XYZ file of C-alpha atoms in Angstrom:
403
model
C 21.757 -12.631 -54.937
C 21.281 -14.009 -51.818
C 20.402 -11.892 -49.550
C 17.264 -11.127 -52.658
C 16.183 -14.651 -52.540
C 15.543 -14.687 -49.145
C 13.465 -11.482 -49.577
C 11.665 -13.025 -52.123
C 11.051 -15.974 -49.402
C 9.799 -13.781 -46.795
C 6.992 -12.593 -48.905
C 5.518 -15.715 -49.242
C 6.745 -18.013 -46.329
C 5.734 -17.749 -42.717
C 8.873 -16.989 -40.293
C 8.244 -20.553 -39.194
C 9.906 -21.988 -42.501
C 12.771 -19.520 -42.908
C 13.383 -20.981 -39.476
C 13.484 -24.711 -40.522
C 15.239 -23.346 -43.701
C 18.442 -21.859 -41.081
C 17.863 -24.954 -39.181
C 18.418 -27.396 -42.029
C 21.530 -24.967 -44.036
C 23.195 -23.932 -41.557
C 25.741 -21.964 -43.916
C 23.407 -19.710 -44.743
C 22.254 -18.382 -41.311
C 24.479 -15.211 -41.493
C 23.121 -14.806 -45.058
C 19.473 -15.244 -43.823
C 20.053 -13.356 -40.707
C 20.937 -10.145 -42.841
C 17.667 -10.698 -44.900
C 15.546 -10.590 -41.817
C 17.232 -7.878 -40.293
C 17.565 -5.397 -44.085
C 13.607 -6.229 -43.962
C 12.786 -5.195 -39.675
C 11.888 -8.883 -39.454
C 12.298 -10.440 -35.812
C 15.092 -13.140 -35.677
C 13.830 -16.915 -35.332
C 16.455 -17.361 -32.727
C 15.792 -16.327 -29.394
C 17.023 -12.820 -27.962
C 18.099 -14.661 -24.646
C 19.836 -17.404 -27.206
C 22.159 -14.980 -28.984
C 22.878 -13.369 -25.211
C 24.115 -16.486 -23.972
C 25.953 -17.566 -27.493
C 27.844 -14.155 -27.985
C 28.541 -13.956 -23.803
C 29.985 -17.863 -24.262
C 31.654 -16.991 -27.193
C 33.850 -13.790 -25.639
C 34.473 -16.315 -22.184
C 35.980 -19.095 -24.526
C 38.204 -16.485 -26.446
C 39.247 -14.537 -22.755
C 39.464 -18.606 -21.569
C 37.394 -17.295 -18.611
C 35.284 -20.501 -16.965
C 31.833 -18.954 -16.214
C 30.226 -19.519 -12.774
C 27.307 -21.905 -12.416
C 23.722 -21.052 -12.831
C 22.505 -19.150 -9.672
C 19.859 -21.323 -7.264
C 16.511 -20.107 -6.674
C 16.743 -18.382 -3.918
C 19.771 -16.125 -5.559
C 17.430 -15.810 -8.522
C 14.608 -14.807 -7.009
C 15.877 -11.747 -5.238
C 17.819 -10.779 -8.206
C 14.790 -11.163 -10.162
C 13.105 -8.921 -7.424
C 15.248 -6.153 -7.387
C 16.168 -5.533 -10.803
C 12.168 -5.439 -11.907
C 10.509 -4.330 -9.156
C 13.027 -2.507 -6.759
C 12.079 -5.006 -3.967
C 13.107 -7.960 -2.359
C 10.235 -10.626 -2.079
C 7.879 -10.790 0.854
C 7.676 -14.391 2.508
C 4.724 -15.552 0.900
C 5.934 -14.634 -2.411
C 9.234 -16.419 -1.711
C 7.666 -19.693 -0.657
C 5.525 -19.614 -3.072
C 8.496 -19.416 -5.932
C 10.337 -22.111 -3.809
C 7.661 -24.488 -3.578
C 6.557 -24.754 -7.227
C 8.234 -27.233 -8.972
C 7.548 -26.561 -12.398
C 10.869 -26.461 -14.456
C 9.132 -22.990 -15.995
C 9.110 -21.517 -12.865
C 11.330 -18.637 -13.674
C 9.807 -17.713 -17.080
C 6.203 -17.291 -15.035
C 8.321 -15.330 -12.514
C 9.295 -12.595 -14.521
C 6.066 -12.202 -16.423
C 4.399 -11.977 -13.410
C 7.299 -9.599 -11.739
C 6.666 -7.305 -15.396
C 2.993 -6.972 -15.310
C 3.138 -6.076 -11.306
C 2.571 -2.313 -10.707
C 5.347 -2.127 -8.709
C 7.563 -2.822 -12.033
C 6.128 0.473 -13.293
C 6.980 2.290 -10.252
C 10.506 0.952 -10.353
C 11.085 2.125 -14.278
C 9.601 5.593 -13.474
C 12.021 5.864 -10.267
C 14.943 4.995 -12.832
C 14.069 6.908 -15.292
C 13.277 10.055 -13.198
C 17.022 9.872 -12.113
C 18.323 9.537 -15.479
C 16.484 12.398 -16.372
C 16.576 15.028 -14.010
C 19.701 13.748 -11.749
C 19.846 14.397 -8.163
C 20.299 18.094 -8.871
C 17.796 18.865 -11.648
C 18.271 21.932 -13.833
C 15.491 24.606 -13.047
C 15.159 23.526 -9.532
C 12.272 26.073 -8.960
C 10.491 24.455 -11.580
C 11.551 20.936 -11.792
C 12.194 19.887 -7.776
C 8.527 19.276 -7.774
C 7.239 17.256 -10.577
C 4.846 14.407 -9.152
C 2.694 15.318 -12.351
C 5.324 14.066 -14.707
C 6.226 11.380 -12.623
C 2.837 10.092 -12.738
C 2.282 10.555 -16.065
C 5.733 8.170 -16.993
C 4.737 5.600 -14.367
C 1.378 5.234 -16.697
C 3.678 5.054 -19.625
C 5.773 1.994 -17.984
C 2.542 0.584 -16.860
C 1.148 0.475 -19.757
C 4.263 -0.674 -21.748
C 4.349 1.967 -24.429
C 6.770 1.598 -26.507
C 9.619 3.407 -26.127
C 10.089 4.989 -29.302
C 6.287 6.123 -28.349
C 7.603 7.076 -25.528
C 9.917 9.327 -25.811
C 8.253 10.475 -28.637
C 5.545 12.133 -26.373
C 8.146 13.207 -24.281
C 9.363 15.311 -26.947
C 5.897 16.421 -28.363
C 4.844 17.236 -24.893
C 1.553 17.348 -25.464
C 0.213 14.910 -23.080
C -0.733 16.348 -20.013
C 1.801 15.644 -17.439
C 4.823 15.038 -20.094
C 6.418 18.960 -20.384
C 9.184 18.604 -17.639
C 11.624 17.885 -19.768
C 11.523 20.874 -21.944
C 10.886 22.473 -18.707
C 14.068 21.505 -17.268
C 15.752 23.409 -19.967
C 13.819 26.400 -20.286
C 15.359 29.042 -22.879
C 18.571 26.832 -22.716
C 18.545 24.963 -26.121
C 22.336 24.642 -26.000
C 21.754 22.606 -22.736
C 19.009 20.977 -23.584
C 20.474 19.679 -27.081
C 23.623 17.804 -24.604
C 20.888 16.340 -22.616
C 18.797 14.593 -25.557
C 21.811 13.381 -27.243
C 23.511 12.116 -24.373
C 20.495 10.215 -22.823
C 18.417 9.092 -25.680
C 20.798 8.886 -28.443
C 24.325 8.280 -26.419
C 26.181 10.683 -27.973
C 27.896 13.465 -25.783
C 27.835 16.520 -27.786
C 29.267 19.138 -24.974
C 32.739 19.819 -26.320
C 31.245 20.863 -29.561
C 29.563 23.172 -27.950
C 32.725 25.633 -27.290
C 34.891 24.463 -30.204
C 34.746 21.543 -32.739
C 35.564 17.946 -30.921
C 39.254 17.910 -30.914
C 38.511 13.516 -31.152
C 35.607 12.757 -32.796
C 33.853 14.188 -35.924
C 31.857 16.597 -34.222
C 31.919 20.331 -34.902
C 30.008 23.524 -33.619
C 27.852 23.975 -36.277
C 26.784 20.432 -35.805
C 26.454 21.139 -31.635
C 24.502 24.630 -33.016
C 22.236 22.352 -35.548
C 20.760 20.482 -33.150
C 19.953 23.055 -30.906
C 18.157 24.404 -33.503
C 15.600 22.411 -32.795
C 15.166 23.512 -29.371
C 15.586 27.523 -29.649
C 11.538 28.283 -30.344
C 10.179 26.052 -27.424
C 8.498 28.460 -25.513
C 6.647 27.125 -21.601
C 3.540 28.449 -20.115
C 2.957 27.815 -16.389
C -0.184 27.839 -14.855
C -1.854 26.549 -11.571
C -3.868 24.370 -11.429
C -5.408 23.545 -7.703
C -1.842 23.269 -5.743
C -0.531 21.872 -8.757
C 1.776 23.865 -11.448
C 0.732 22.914 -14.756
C 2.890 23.195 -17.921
C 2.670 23.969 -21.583
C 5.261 23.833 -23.866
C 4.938 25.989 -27.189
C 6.856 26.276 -30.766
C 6.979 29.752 -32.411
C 7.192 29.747 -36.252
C 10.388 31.719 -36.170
C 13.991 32.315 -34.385
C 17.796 30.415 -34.929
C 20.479 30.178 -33.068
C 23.381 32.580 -33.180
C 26.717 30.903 -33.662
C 29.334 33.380 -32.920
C 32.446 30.867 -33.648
C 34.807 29.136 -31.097
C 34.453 30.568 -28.058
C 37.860 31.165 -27.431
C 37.460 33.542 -30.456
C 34.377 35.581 -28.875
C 34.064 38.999 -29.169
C 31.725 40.741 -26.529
C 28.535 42.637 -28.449
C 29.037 40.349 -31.012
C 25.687 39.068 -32.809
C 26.317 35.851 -34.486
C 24.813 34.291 -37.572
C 21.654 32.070 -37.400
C 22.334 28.214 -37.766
C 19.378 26.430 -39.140
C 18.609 23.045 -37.352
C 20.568 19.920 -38.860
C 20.174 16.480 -37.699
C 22.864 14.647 -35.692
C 25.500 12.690 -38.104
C 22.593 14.028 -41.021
C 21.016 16.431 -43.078
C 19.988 19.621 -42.763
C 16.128 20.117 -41.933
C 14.155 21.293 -44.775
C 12.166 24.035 -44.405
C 9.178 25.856 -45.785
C 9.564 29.926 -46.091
C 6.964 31.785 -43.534
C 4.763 33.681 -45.506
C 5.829 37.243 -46.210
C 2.706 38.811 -44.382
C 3.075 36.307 -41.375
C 3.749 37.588 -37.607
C 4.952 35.822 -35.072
C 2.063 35.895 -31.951
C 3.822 37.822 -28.628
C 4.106 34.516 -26.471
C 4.869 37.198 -23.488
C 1.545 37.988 -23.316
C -0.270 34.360 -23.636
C -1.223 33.278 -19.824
C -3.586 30.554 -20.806
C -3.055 28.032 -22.523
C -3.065 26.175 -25.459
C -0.266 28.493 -27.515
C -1.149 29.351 -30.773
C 0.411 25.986 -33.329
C 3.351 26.878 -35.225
C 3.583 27.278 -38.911
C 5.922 24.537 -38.888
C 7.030 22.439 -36.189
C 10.702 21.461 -35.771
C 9.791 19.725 -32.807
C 8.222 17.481 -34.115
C 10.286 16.917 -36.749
C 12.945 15.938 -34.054
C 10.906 14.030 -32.889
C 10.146 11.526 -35.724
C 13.831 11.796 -36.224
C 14.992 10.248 -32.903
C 12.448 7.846 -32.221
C 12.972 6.408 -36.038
C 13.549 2.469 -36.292
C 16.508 3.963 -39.027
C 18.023 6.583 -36.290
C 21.665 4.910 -36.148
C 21.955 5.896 -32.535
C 18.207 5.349 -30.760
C 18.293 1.864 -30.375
C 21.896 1.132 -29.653
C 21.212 3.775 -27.001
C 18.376 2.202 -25.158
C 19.914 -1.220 -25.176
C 23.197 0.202 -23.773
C 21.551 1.422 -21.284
C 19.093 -1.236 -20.545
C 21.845 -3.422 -20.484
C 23.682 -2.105 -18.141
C 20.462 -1.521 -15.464
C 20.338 -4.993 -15.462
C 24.304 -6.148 -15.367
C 25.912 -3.723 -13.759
C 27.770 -1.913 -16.818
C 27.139 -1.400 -20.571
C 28.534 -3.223 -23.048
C 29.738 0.178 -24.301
C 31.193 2.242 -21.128
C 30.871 4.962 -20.507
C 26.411 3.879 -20.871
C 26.205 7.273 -22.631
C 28.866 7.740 -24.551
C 28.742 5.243 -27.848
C 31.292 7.310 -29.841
C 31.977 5.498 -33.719
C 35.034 4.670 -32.245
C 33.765 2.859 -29.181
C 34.453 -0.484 -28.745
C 31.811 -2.459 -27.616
C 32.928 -5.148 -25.226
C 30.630 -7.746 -27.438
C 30.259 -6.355 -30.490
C 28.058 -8.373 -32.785
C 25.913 -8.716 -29.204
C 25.081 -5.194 -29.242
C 24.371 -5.100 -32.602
C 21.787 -7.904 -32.043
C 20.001 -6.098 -29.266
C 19.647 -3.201 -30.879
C 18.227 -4.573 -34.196
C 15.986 -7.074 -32.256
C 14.530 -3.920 -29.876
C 13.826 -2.521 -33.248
C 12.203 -5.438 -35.022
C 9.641 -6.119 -31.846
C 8.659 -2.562 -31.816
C 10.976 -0.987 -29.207
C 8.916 -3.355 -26.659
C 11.162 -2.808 -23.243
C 8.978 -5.743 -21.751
C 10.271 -7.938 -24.171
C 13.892 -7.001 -23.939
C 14.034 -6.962 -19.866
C 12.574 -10.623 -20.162
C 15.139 -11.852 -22.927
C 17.708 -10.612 -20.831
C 16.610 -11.890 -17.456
C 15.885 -15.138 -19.034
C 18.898 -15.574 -20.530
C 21.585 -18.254 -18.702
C 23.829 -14.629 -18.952
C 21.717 -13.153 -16.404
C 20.971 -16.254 -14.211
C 24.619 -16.886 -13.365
C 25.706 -16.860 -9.795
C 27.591 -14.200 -8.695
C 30.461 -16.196 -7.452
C 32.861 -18.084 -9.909
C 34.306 -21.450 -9.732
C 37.389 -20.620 -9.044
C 36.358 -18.087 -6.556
C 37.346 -18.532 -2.539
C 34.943 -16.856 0.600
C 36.429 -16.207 3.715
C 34.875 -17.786 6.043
């Protein structure tokens, strides 16, 4: 009854007055914190408040006494590094030192956020994340200024990143195919490396036999890679650069052939059709009985022919959904721990259901906050810089330096 009410209140009051509402009953806050969130409405407490709350709340309980704020000097190279990969020049350190305004650090990282250099840094990071040191398709993938152009342009202009990853699915901006690249006819590799960076999930022992911990089993593994088998990639040249276009036929499954320890050489397995992760299966339409697949072999220009249906994109709307249980939680995991050192779920990759979170209700909060402001990244790197979390000196009060 509630939890109605204040739905009822949020289509006719600004967020201002649910905010003096919470202010003035404070016994209802949890109640009114579920409305907002059940209706993708942004909290009226501060991001960086709830950091510093939930942080304070798990020192009192551990009876750890936190270190002091860090000075400005500490801050400002912190600040540096973690947003723009750099430490500050002299001029831009005396200038930071020198103001006096008590919002001095605010203006610092909205200025360290819009700098071009912040875009850089994200692309660098992200580049890693996604093709390692050792990227798969090495022929194909060593090389890829192209794509790392076109995510620096992403980062700089602070797309979303449910958008984001979105076109990095589609792949149908120029510049954005390496990923499917990277996993050319490989959709069983390619399905571990979507769920395991953008959705945290690590899906690779399913892949042989079902989990033996979790509730994960082959045909789930084989589901997902349904949505990968029909990519199809078209390389051309382009000047001295290697252009690429990823395609979707209108037909093909994967084979599941049962536990591998059960394989039989020769053996053709039956088709699996695609089934999202901890969901349903994907609904279909039937191809048309007269319909024939176009010979991709023979295509050397592009664009490919569209598919009848695409799974891809599909997938797509899937992953990047404000309702996908593990997007968000994955992207705040991980942005988390770029910016303090470890996630609050460790392994950064691996949120199993059983995982414990080392702050709980904190994660939670990031994740539905991310949501509610539109997946901006911006917005969460600043609520976590800006938090009294983040601005603690790295050196505890009860801490001794040699000398």
């Amino acid at each position: 009854r509630e939890v109605a009410y204040f739905y009822i209140e949020l289509q006719r009051l600004q967020a201002c007055r649910i905010a003096v509402f919470i202010a003035y009953n404070p016994t209802m806050k949890s109640i009114a914190t579920l409305a907002l969130a059940a209706l993708g409405v942004q909290s009226a407490e501060p991001l960086r408040a709830v950091i510093d709350r939930e942080v304070r709340a798990a020192w009192a309980r551990e009876k750890v006494e936190p270190a002091q704020l860090a000075d400005d000097t500490t801050f400002l190279r912190r600040a540096y590094l973690d947003l723009v990969g750099t430490v500050p020049t002299y001029k831009e350190s005396r200038a930071f030192l020198d103001d006096l305004e008590k919002d001095k650090r605010a203006k610092l990282v909205d200025k360290l956020l819009a700098d071009k250099r912040h875009a850089k840094h994200q692309m660098q990071i992200w580049d890693l994340i996604i093709f390692t040191r050792n990227p798969a398709n090495p022929a194909f993938t060593r090389k890829r200024d192209y794509f790392k152009s076109w995510l620096e342009k992403q980062f700089a202009q602070n797309v979303p990143w449910d958008a984001l990853v979105r076109k990095m699915m589609l792949a149908e901006e120029p510049g954005s195919a390496m990923f499917h690249v990277q996993y050319r006819n490989k959709p069983e590799d390619e399905t571990v490396a979507v769920s395991r960076i953008f959705l945290g999930t690590q899906l690779q022992c399913a892949r042989c036999h079902d989990h033996p911990f979790e509730d994960l089993s082959q045909k789930d593994f084989y589901g997902m890679a349904g949505f990968f088998v029909r990519l199809q990639v078209l390389q051309e040249t382009k000047g001295k650069e290697k252009v690429y276009t990823i395609g979707e036929k209108s037909s093909g499954d994967v084979l599941f052939t049962g536990p591998a320890a059960d394989a039989v050489p020769g053996k053709k397995g039956q088709p699996v059709k695609p089934k999202f992760l901890g969901g349903a299966a994907l609904k279909e339409p039937t191809l048309p009985a007269d319909f024939k697949e176009p010979d991709y072999r023979k295509i050397k220009k592009a664009p490919y022919p569209k598919p009848f249906f695409s799974r891809k994109q599909k997938l797509a709307s899937w992953m990047t959904s404000a309702d996908n249980p593990y997007f968000a939680r994955a992207a705040v995991n991980r942005v988390w721990s770029q910016f303090m050192g470890r996630g609050l779920v460790h392994p950064v990759d691996d949120l199993k259901p059983d995982s414990e979170a080392s702050h709980p209700a904190l994660l939670d909060a990031l994740a539905k906050e991310f949501a509610a402001h539109q997946f901006d990244l911006r917005w969460l790197m600043k609520e976590i810089v800006l938090s009294e979390t983040y601005q603690r000196d790295s050196v505890g009060p009860s801490s001794t330096v040699a000398a």
